[in-house]
Short mmCIF file of C-alpha atoms in Angstrom, two decimals:
data_model
loop_
_atom_site.label_atom_id
_atom_site.label_comp_id
_atom_site.label_asym_id
_atom_site.label_seq_id
_atom_site.Cartn_x
_atom_site.Cartn_y
_atom_site.Cartn_z
CA UNK A 1 0.00 0.00 0.00
CA UNK A 2 2.85 2.35 0.85
CA UNK A 3 4.55 1.72 -2.50
CA UNK A 4 1.27 2.29 -4.35
CA UNK A 5 0.68 5.51 -2.42
CA UNK A 6 4.21 6.74 -3.21
CA UNK A 7 3.66 5.89 -6.88
CA UNK A 8 0.45 7.95 -7.00
CA UNK A 9 2.18 10.89 -5.29
CA UNK A 10 5.03 10.66 -7.79
CA UNK A 11 2.56 10.74 -10.69
CA UNK A 12 0.84 13.80 -9.24
CA UNK A 13 4.16 15.63 -8.85
CA UNK A 14 5.12 14.72 -12.43
CA UNK A 15 1.77 16.00 -13.67
CA UNK A 16 2.19 19.30 -11.82
CA UNK A 17 5.74 19.76 -13.10
CA UNK A 18 4.64 19.07 -16.69
CA UNK A 19 1.91 21.69 -16.42
CA UNK A 20 4.36 24.13 -14.89
CA UNK A 21 6.83 23.64 -17.75
CA UNK A 22 4.11 23.99 -20.39
CA UNK A 23 2.80 27.14 -18.73
CA UNK A 24 6.31 28.60 -18.56
CA UNK A 25 6.99 27.78 -22.20
CA UNK A 26 3.75 29.48 -23.23
CA UNK A 27 4.29 32.52 -21.08
CA UNK A 28 4.93 35.88 -22.75
CA UNK A 29 8.45 36.09 -21.27
CA UNK A 30 9.62 32.95 -23.09
CA UNK A 31 12.03 33.68 -25.97
CA UNK A 32 13.56 31.34 -28.55
CA UNK A 33 17.32 30.79 -28.70
CA UNK A 34 18.54 32.41 -31.93
CA UNK A 35 22.23 32.08 -32.79
CA UNK A 36 22.37 34.60 -35.63
CA UNK A 37 23.14 38.30 -34.89
CA UNK A 38 19.80 39.65 -36.15
CA UNK A 39 16.36 38.12 -36.64
CA UNK A 40 12.66 38.91 -36.60
CA UNK A 41 9.35 37.08 -36.71
CA UNK A 42 6.12 38.81 -37.73
CA UNK A 43 2.48 37.99 -38.33
CA UNK A 44 2.21 38.22 -42.12
CA UNK A 45 -1.36 39.50 -42.07
CA UNK A 46 -0.95 42.33 -39.58
CA UNK A 47 2.79 43.03 -39.50
CA UNK A 48 2.76 42.52 -35.74
CA UNK A 49 6.24 41.72 -34.38
CA UNK A 50 6.23 38.43 -32.44
CA UNK A 51 9.98 38.22 -31.82
CA UNK A 52 12.95 40.45 -32.50
CA UNK A 53 16.70 40.46 -32.07
CA UNK A 54 18.68 43.51 -33.22
CA UNK A 55 15.89 44.21 -35.69
CA UNK A 56 17.14 47.70 -36.61
CA UNK A 57 20.83 46.84 -36.98
CA UNK A 58 22.04 47.64 -40.53
CA UNK A 59 23.52 44.53 -42.17
CA UNK A 60 24.26 43.37 -45.70
CA UNK A 61 21.28 41.57 -47.28
CA UNK A 62 22.88 39.70 -50.21
CA UNK A 63 20.25 38.22 -52.56
CA UNK A 64 17.20 38.83 -50.38
CA UNK A 65 17.55 42.27 -51.98
CA UNK A 66 15.74 40.69 -54.94
CA UNK A 67 12.48 40.72 -52.98
CA UNK A 68 12.42 44.50 -53.38
CA UNK A 69 13.43 44.20 -57.04
CA UNK A 70 10.54 41.81 -57.65
CA UNK A 71 8.10 44.07 -55.79
CA UNK A 72 8.93 47.03 -58.04
CA UNK A 73 8.69 44.91 -61.19
CA UNK A 74 5.30 43.56 -60.14
CA UNK A 75 4.03 47.06 -59.46
CA UNK A 76 5.21 48.03 -62.94
CA UNK A 77 3.11 45.15 -64.32
CA UNK A 78 2.85 43.97 -67.96
CA UNK A 79 4.69 40.70 -67.25
CA UNK A 80 4.15 39.50 -70.83
CA UNK A 81 6.29 42.35 -72.16
CA UNK A 82 9.31 41.05 -74.09
CA UNK A 83 12.62 42.44 -72.85
CA UNK A 84 15.67 42.65 -75.12
CA UNK A 85 18.84 42.18 -73.10
CA UNK A 86 21.26 45.13 -73.25
CA UNK A 87 24.81 44.73 -74.48
CA UNK A 88 26.36 45.58 -71.10
CA UNK A 89 24.33 43.21 -68.87
CA UNK A 90 27.03 40.50 -68.57
CA UNK A 91 29.64 43.10 -67.59
CA UNK A 92 27.52 44.59 -64.79
CA UNK A 93 27.68 41.53 -62.49
CA UNK A 94 30.51 39.62 -60.89
CA UNK A 95 31.83 36.80 -63.12
CA UNK A 96 30.82 33.42 -61.71
CA UNK A 97 28.07 34.83 -59.52
CA UNK A 98 24.56 33.40 -59.64
CA UNK A 99 23.08 33.98 -63.12
CA UNK A 100 21.27 32.42 -66.07
CA UNK A 101 23.93 33.69 -68.52
CA UNK A 102 21.80 36.11 -70.47
CA UNK A 103 23.27 37.09 -73.83
CA UNK A 104 23.13 40.56 -75.39
CA UNK A 105 20.17 40.80 -77.74
CA UNK A 106 18.43 37.79 -76.19
CA UNK A 107 14.68 38.20 -75.62
CA UNK A 108 12.76 37.04 -72.54
CA UNK A 109 9.49 38.15 -70.97
CA UNK A 110 9.34 40.09 -67.72
CA UNK A 111 7.70 37.06 -66.12
CA UNK A 112 10.60 34.79 -67.11
CA UNK A 113 13.08 37.32 -65.72
CA UNK A 114 11.03 37.51 -62.50
CA UNK A 115 11.16 33.73 -62.00
CA UNK A 116 14.88 33.66 -62.84
CA UNK A 117 15.35 36.42 -60.25
CA UNK A 118 13.49 34.65 -57.44
CA UNK A 119 14.16 30.96 -58.16
CA UNK A 120 17.65 30.87 -59.65
CA UNK A 121 18.62 34.15 -57.88
CA UNK A 122 20.00 35.35 -61.22
CA UNK A 123 21.99 38.56 -60.87
CA UNK A 124 21.92 39.19 -64.62
CA UNK A 125 18.12 38.93 -64.54
CA UNK A 126 18.11 41.58 -61.80
CA UNK A 127 20.17 43.93 -63.99
CA UNK A 128 17.93 43.29 -66.99
CA UNK A 129 14.84 44.10 -64.90
CA UNK A 130 16.42 47.30 -63.58
CA UNK A 131 17.35 48.49 -67.06
CA UNK A 132 13.94 47.64 -68.47
CA UNK A 133 11.95 49.31 -65.68
CA UNK A 134 14.10 52.37 -64.92
CA UNK A 135 16.68 52.65 -67.70
CA UNK A 136 19.69 52.01 -65.47
CA UNK A 137 20.80 50.37 -62.21
CA UNK A 138 21.19 53.80 -60.60
CA UNK A 139 17.67 54.91 -61.50
CA UNK A 140 16.25 51.60 -60.34
CA UNK A 141 18.08 51.90 -57.01
CA UNK A 142 16.40 55.27 -56.55
CA UNK A 143 13.06 53.55 -57.09
CA UNK A 144 14.01 50.93 -54.50
CA UNK A 145 14.86 53.55 -51.91
CA UNK A 146 11.68 55.50 -52.62
CA UNK A 147 9.61 52.35 -52.18
CA UNK A 148 11.41 51.45 -48.96
CA UNK A 149 10.66 54.89 -47.54
CA UNK A 150 7.02 54.63 -48.63
CA UNK A 151 6.64 51.30 -46.82
CA UNK A 152 8.32 52.54 -43.63
CA UNK A 153 11.55 50.56 -44.17
CA UNK A 154 13.58 53.55 -43.06
CA UNK A 155 16.86 51.88 -42.06
CA UNK A 156 17.70 50.50 -45.52
CA UNK A 157 19.70 51.83 -48.46
CA UNK A 158 19.92 50.07 -51.82
CA UNK A 159 22.41 50.73 -54.62
CA UNK A 160 21.73 47.73 -56.86
CA UNK A 161 18.90 45.29 -57.71
CA UNK A 162 20.72 42.04 -56.88
CA UNK A 163 22.50 42.40 -53.53
CA UNK A 164 26.09 41.80 -54.64
CA UNK A 165 28.27 43.46 -52.04
CA UNK A 166 28.54 47.21 -51.72
CA UNK A 167 29.30 49.00 -48.45
CA UNK A 168 26.43 51.42 -49.11
CA UNK A 169 23.93 48.63 -49.74
CA UNK A 170 22.33 47.51 -46.47
CA UNK A 171 19.06 46.71 -44.72
CA UNK A 172 17.70 45.46 -41.39
CA UNK A 173 15.69 42.47 -40.27
CA UNK A 174 12.67 44.67 -39.60
CA UNK A 175 12.86 46.44 -42.95
CA UNK A 176 13.10 43.17 -44.87
CA UNK A 177 10.08 41.85 -42.99
CA UNK A 178 8.12 44.97 -43.98
CA UNK A 179 9.18 44.69 -47.64
CA UNK A 180 8.43 40.97 -47.78
CA UNK A 181 5.01 41.38 -46.20
CA UNK A 182 4.12 43.84 -48.95
CA UNK A 183 5.49 41.56 -51.69
CA UNK A 184 3.56 38.55 -50.36
CA UNK A 185 0.29 40.39 -51.00
CA UNK A 186 0.91 39.71 -54.70
CA UNK A 187 -0.18 36.19 -55.79
CA UNK A 188 2.43 36.07 -58.58
CA UNK A 189 5.22 36.73 -56.09
CA UNK A 190 3.79 34.13 -53.70
CA UNK A 191 3.74 31.54 -56.45
CA UNK A 192 7.26 32.33 -57.65
CA UNK A 193 8.93 32.10 -54.23
CA UNK A 194 7.25 28.76 -53.50
CA UNK A 195 8.12 27.22 -56.89
CA UNK A 196 10.80 24.51 -56.72
CA UNK A 197 11.42 24.12 -60.48
CA UNK A 198 10.76 26.45 -63.42
CA UNK A 199 11.46 26.10 -67.14
CA UNK A 200 12.39 28.91 -69.53
CA UNK A 201 11.87 27.64 -73.08
CA UNK A 202 14.66 27.97 -75.64
CA UNK A 203 15.26 31.44 -77.04
CA UNK A 204 16.77 32.39 -80.39
CA UNK A 205 20.17 32.47 -78.63
CA UNK A 206 20.07 29.71 -75.99
CA UNK A 207 18.67 26.27 -75.24
CA UNK A 208 15.93 25.53 -72.67
CA UNK A 209 16.84 26.62 -69.16
CA UNK A 210 15.85 24.65 -66.06
CA UNK A 211 15.76 26.71 -62.87
CA UNK A 212 15.91 25.20 -59.36
CA UNK A 213 15.10 26.92 -56.10
CA UNK A 214 17.89 26.88 -53.49
CA UNK A 215 15.51 27.40 -50.56
CA UNK A 216 15.66 24.19 -48.51
CA UNK A 217 12.47 25.04 -46.62
CA UNK A 218 10.38 23.95 -49.62
CA UNK A 219 12.52 21.04 -50.97
CA UNK A 220 11.20 17.99 -49.17
CA UNK A 221 12.80 15.33 -51.39
CA UNK A 222 16.29 16.89 -51.37
CA UNK A 223 16.66 18.42 -47.90
CA UNK A 224 14.46 16.51 -45.49
CA UNK A 225 16.29 17.94 -42.47
CA UNK A 226 15.47 21.52 -43.43
CA UNK A 227 12.11 21.09 -45.16
CA UNK A 228 9.33 22.87 -43.25
CA UNK A 229 5.72 21.74 -43.46
CA UNK A 230 3.54 24.65 -44.58
CA UNK A 231 6.50 26.74 -45.82
CA UNK A 232 5.61 29.52 -48.24
CA UNK A 233 9.14 29.81 -49.58
CA UNK A 234 10.49 33.38 -49.93
CA UNK A 235 14.26 33.97 -50.57
CA UNK A 236 17.80 32.97 -49.67
CA UNK A 237 21.00 34.98 -49.98
CA UNK A 238 24.75 34.69 -49.53
CA UNK A 239 27.89 36.75 -50.02
CA UNK A 240 31.17 36.56 -48.12
CA UNK A 241 30.42 39.85 -46.38
CA UNK A 242 26.73 39.23 -45.70
CA UNK A 243 27.16 35.54 -44.84
CA UNK A 244 23.85 33.63 -45.06
CA UNK A 245 20.58 35.54 -45.16
CA UNK A 246 17.10 34.07 -45.37
CA UNK A 247 13.59 35.41 -45.45
CA UNK A 248 11.35 32.48 -44.61
CA UNK A 249 7.64 32.02 -44.28
CA UNK A 250 5.01 29.45 -43.39
CA UNK A 251 1.27 29.16 -42.93
CA UNK A 252 -0.73 26.91 -40.61
CA UNK A 253 -4.44 27.38 -40.08
CA UNK A 254 -5.27 31.08 -39.94
CA UNK A 255 -1.77 32.09 -38.83
CA UNK A 256 0.84 33.05 -41.43
CA UNK A 257 4.38 34.01 -40.40
CA UNK A 258 7.34 35.75 -42.01
CA UNK A 259 10.84 35.36 -40.55
CA UNK A 260 14.09 37.13 -41.39
CA UNK A 261 17.55 35.96 -40.32
CA UNK A 262 20.68 37.94 -41.20
CA UNK A 263 24.44 37.30 -41.05
CA UNK A 264 24.07 33.62 -40.13
CA UNK A 265 26.91 31.11 -40.13
CA UNK A 266 26.43 27.94 -42.16
CA UNK A 267 23.33 25.90 -41.39
CA UNK A 268 22.40 28.26 -38.54
CA UNK A 269 20.32 30.07 -41.15
CA UNK A 270 17.87 27.17 -41.40
CA UNK A 271 18.04 26.15 -37.76
CA UNK A 272 17.24 29.69 -36.63
CA UNK A 273 14.45 30.00 -39.19
CA UNK A 274 12.90 26.72 -38.04
CA UNK A 275 13.22 27.85 -34.40
CA UNK A 276 11.45 31.12 -35.19
CA UNK A 277 8.61 29.50 -37.12
CA UNK A 278 8.11 26.80 -34.48
CA UNK A 279 8.06 29.48 -31.80
CA UNK A 280 5.36 31.38 -33.65
CA UNK A 281 3.09 28.43 -34.32
CA UNK A 282 3.53 26.82 -30.91
CA UNK A 283 3.03 29.91 -28.80
CA UNK A 284 0.76 32.29 -30.70
CA UNK A 285 -2.80 32.24 -31.86
CA UNK A 286 -4.60 34.76 -34.04
CA UNK A 287 -7.85 36.22 -32.80
CA UNK A 288 -10.21 38.42 -34.78
CA UNK A 289 -10.94 41.36 -32.50
CA UNK A 290 -13.46 43.03 -34.82
CA UNK A 291 -14.74 42.28 -38.32
CA UNK A 292 -15.36 44.71 -41.15
CA UNK A 293 -18.98 45.88 -41.02
CA UNK A 294 -19.49 44.66 -37.45
CA UNK A 295 -21.73 47.06 -35.53
CA UNK A 296 -19.77 48.24 -32.50
CA UNK A 297 -22.38 50.30 -30.70
CA UNK A 298 -25.48 52.45 -31.07
CA UNK A 299 -24.57 55.95 -29.98
CA UNK A 300 -26.82 58.79 -28.79
CA UNK A 301 -26.40 62.08 -30.63
CA UNK A 302 -27.36 65.61 -29.72
CA UNK A 303 -30.50 66.85 -31.51
CA UNK A 304 -31.34 63.35 -32.81
CA UNK A 305 -34.29 61.26 -31.69
CA UNK A 306 -32.67 57.95 -32.65
CA UNK A 307 -29.40 56.17 -31.93
CA UNK A 308 -26.60 56.06 -34.48
CA UNK A 309 -25.28 52.53 -35.16
CA UNK A 310 -21.55 52.62 -35.99
CA UNK A 311 -19.52 49.78 -37.52
CA UNK A 312 -15.85 48.93 -38.09
CA UNK A 313 -14.50 50.06 -41.45
CA UNK A 314 -12.05 47.14 -41.59
CA UNK A 315 -11.17 43.88 -39.86
CA UNK A 316 -8.64 43.88 -37.03
CA UNK A 317 -6.99 40.67 -35.88
CA UNK A 318 -4.25 40.23 -33.32
CA UNK A 319 -1.75 37.49 -32.54
CA UNK A 320 -1.44 36.80 -28.83
CA UNK A 321 0.17 34.16 -26.66
CA UNK A 322 -1.80 30.98 -26.23
CA UNK A 323 -3.22 30.56 -22.72
CA UNK A 324 -2.74 34.27 -22.16
CA UNK A 325 -5.50 36.03 -20.26
CA UNK A 326 -4.33 39.53 -21.22
CA UNK A 327 -7.34 41.65 -22.08
CA UNK A 328 -7.49 44.01 -25.04
CA UNK A 329 -9.45 47.13 -24.08
CA UNK A 330 -11.18 49.57 -26.41
CA UNK A 331 -12.45 53.14 -26.38
CA UNK A 332 -14.69 54.90 -28.91
CA UNK A 333 -13.77 58.42 -30.01
CA UNK A 334 -16.21 60.45 -32.10
CA UNK A 335 -15.03 63.29 -34.33
CA UNK A 336 -15.16 66.60 -32.47
CA UNK A 337 -16.76 68.50 -35.36
CA UNK A 338 -19.45 65.86 -35.93
CA UNK A 339 -22.82 67.45 -36.64
CA UNK A 340 -26.17 66.45 -38.09
CA UNK A 341 -27.20 65.36 -40.59
CA UNK A 342 -24.97 62.26 -40.78
CA UNK A 343 -24.94 60.23 -43.98
CA UNK A 344 -24.73 56.44 -44.19
CA UNK A 345 -21.11 55.35 -44.75
CA UNK A 346 -19.69 58.58 -43.32
CA UNK A 347 -16.62 58.20 -41.08
CA UNK A 348 -17.73 59.50 -37.69
CA UNK A 349 -14.83 58.54 -35.45
CA UNK A 350 -12.66 55.61 -34.47
CA UNK A 351 -12.24 52.84 -31.94
CA UNK A 352 -8.85 52.51 -30.27
CA UNK A 353 -7.61 49.12 -29.03
CA UNK A 354 -5.00 48.91 -26.28
CA UNK A 355 -3.08 46.16 -24.46
CA UNK A 356 -1.45 46.89 -21.11
CA UNK A 357 -2.13 50.56 -21.68
CA UNK A 358 -0.33 50.59 -25.04
CA UNK A 359 -2.24 51.47 -28.23
CA UNK A 360 -2.06 48.52 -30.65
CA UNK A 361 -4.49 49.58 -33.38
CA UNK A 362 -7.08 52.16 -34.43
CA UNK A 363 -10.08 51.21 -36.57
CA UNK A 364 -12.22 53.91 -38.26
CA UNK A 365 -15.95 53.87 -37.47
CA UNK A 366 -18.61 54.49 -40.11
CA UNK A 367 -22.30 55.37 -39.80
CA UNK A 368 -24.62 52.48 -40.61
CA UNK A 369 -27.55 54.77 -41.46
CA UNK A 370 -28.45 58.35 -42.26
CA UNK A 371 -29.48 60.43 -39.24
CA UNK A 372 -31.41 63.69 -39.71
CA UNK A 373 -31.83 66.31 -36.94
CA UNK A 374 -34.87 65.58 -34.76
CA UNK A 375 -35.58 69.27 -34.24
CA UNK A 376 -37.41 70.57 -37.30
CA UNK A 377 -36.14 74.08 -36.72
CA UNK A 378 -32.54 72.84 -36.74
CA UNK A 379 -33.20 70.81 -39.86
CA UNK A 380 -34.86 73.81 -41.49
CA UNK A 381 -31.95 76.06 -40.57
CA UNK A 382 -29.52 73.49 -41.92
CA UNK A 383 -31.29 73.37 -45.26
CA UNK A 384 -31.54 77.19 -45.32
CA UNK A 385 -27.82 77.35 -44.65
CA UNK A 386 -27.12 74.98 -47.54
CA UNK A 387 -29.58 76.97 -49.66
CA UNK A 388 -27.74 80.17 -48.83
CA UNK A 389 -24.45 78.64 -49.90
CA UNK A 390 -25.94 77.60 -53.24
CA UNK A 391 -27.63 80.99 -53.63
CA UNK A 392 -24.35 82.79 -52.95
CA UNK A 393 -22.62 80.72 -55.61
CA UNK A 394 -25.37 81.57 -58.14
CA UNK A 395 -25.19 85.30 -57.27
CA UNK A 396 -21.41 85.33 -57.62
CA UNK A 397 -21.70 83.60 -60.99
CA UNK A 398 -24.30 86.13 -62.23
CA UNK A 399 -22.15 89.04 -61.03
CA UNK A 400 -19.19 87.59 -62.87
CA UNK A 401 -21.20 87.18 -66.09
CA UNK A 402 -22.53 90.76 -65.77
CA UNK A 403 -19.00 92.07 -65.31
CA UNK A 404 -17.82 90.20 -68.41
CA UNK A 405 -20.80 91.49 -70.43
CA UNK A 406 -20.15 95.12 -69.43
CA UNK A 407 -16.44 94.77 -70.13
CA UNK A 408 -17.11 93.43 -73.62
CA UNK A 409 -19.52 96.29 -74.44
CA UNK A 410 -16.92 98.87 -73.35
CA UNK A 411 -14.29 97.20 -75.53
CA UNK A 412 -16.65 97.28 -78.54
CA UNK A 413 -17.33 101.01 -78.07
CA UNK A 414 -13.62 101.77 -77.88
CA UNK A 415 -12.92 99.85 -81.05
CA UNK A 416 -15.55 101.84 -83.08
#
């Protein structure tokens, strides 16, 4: 009996310890062990940062630069356009670097160059894209920097479309996450970065080309140790100065993640990426806080005899730790100059969401119906006011026409 009792006690202790470990692992203060100098993990849908390590430290990106190059090309559009390769393309990249050996005068479509850029990581394809879109590498780099600034990637500076080393060509983990999140909104980009094999048919100058993706996250048959279930692909990079760089991504259920790892040594690039993605999927869950069109509240208004229903203009979802009981609070703020009448669909204010006293998002509120003033006198005065405005415009127009008419008559008399 004593042995049995001791066994039961031991089982209870083991159960309690297991729960304690699981709770600790799921707690918000748990962080993954990342070997590389800089890394980030974000929610792809919202851009919310789930983990960061030196996320604003400027580092060399190598070929993940091509994500920005692809983004600009896709915004330019017309992927069926045929591009004739310039004479100087081969001389504008390092000999022996990653390329598809484009020949001067050779013709490929923008789409073929895009897939060569993202799958084979072809530096000559990057140059050809830059020349086609902007006329030169320098002009294209200006476009890259403008786009980075527009997106809020403010710690980056690009001088070329491929990522071959230049001391003035740098980015950060956070900036690359921002750029990639924008690129992944395009279905053509998503397809390209998750494609393992692509064929460019023979041109008038070369035989058929077979392109193979170097990203081990999506190559199950070749790299079983690094293959990641649910991976969405994205882009690898390497130069001696940048070391290994990788923008990874994966989707499971309603949670999609983007990871960036910079300046990694050897296989650390994949181990750190796997660690980041596992951390995200194991410890976070996405909750929809409010849906687009969801009525938030019916608000009383001065001089109205009915309540104004207001709804969210867009959907807001938030990734939070599993088993976390942290509460997201909200407060409605109506526009200060709001006055009747209010038209259906009019933005009337916003709802602010906060966590631990910190603002995490603001969603505009729109009126779900038209509200007229309840007081007939106020309504009448409003319409009179609008009528006066219209009347004033008509009077001003008539005065202008009269002035023109008189001026013309005077000119005729002078000419006689």
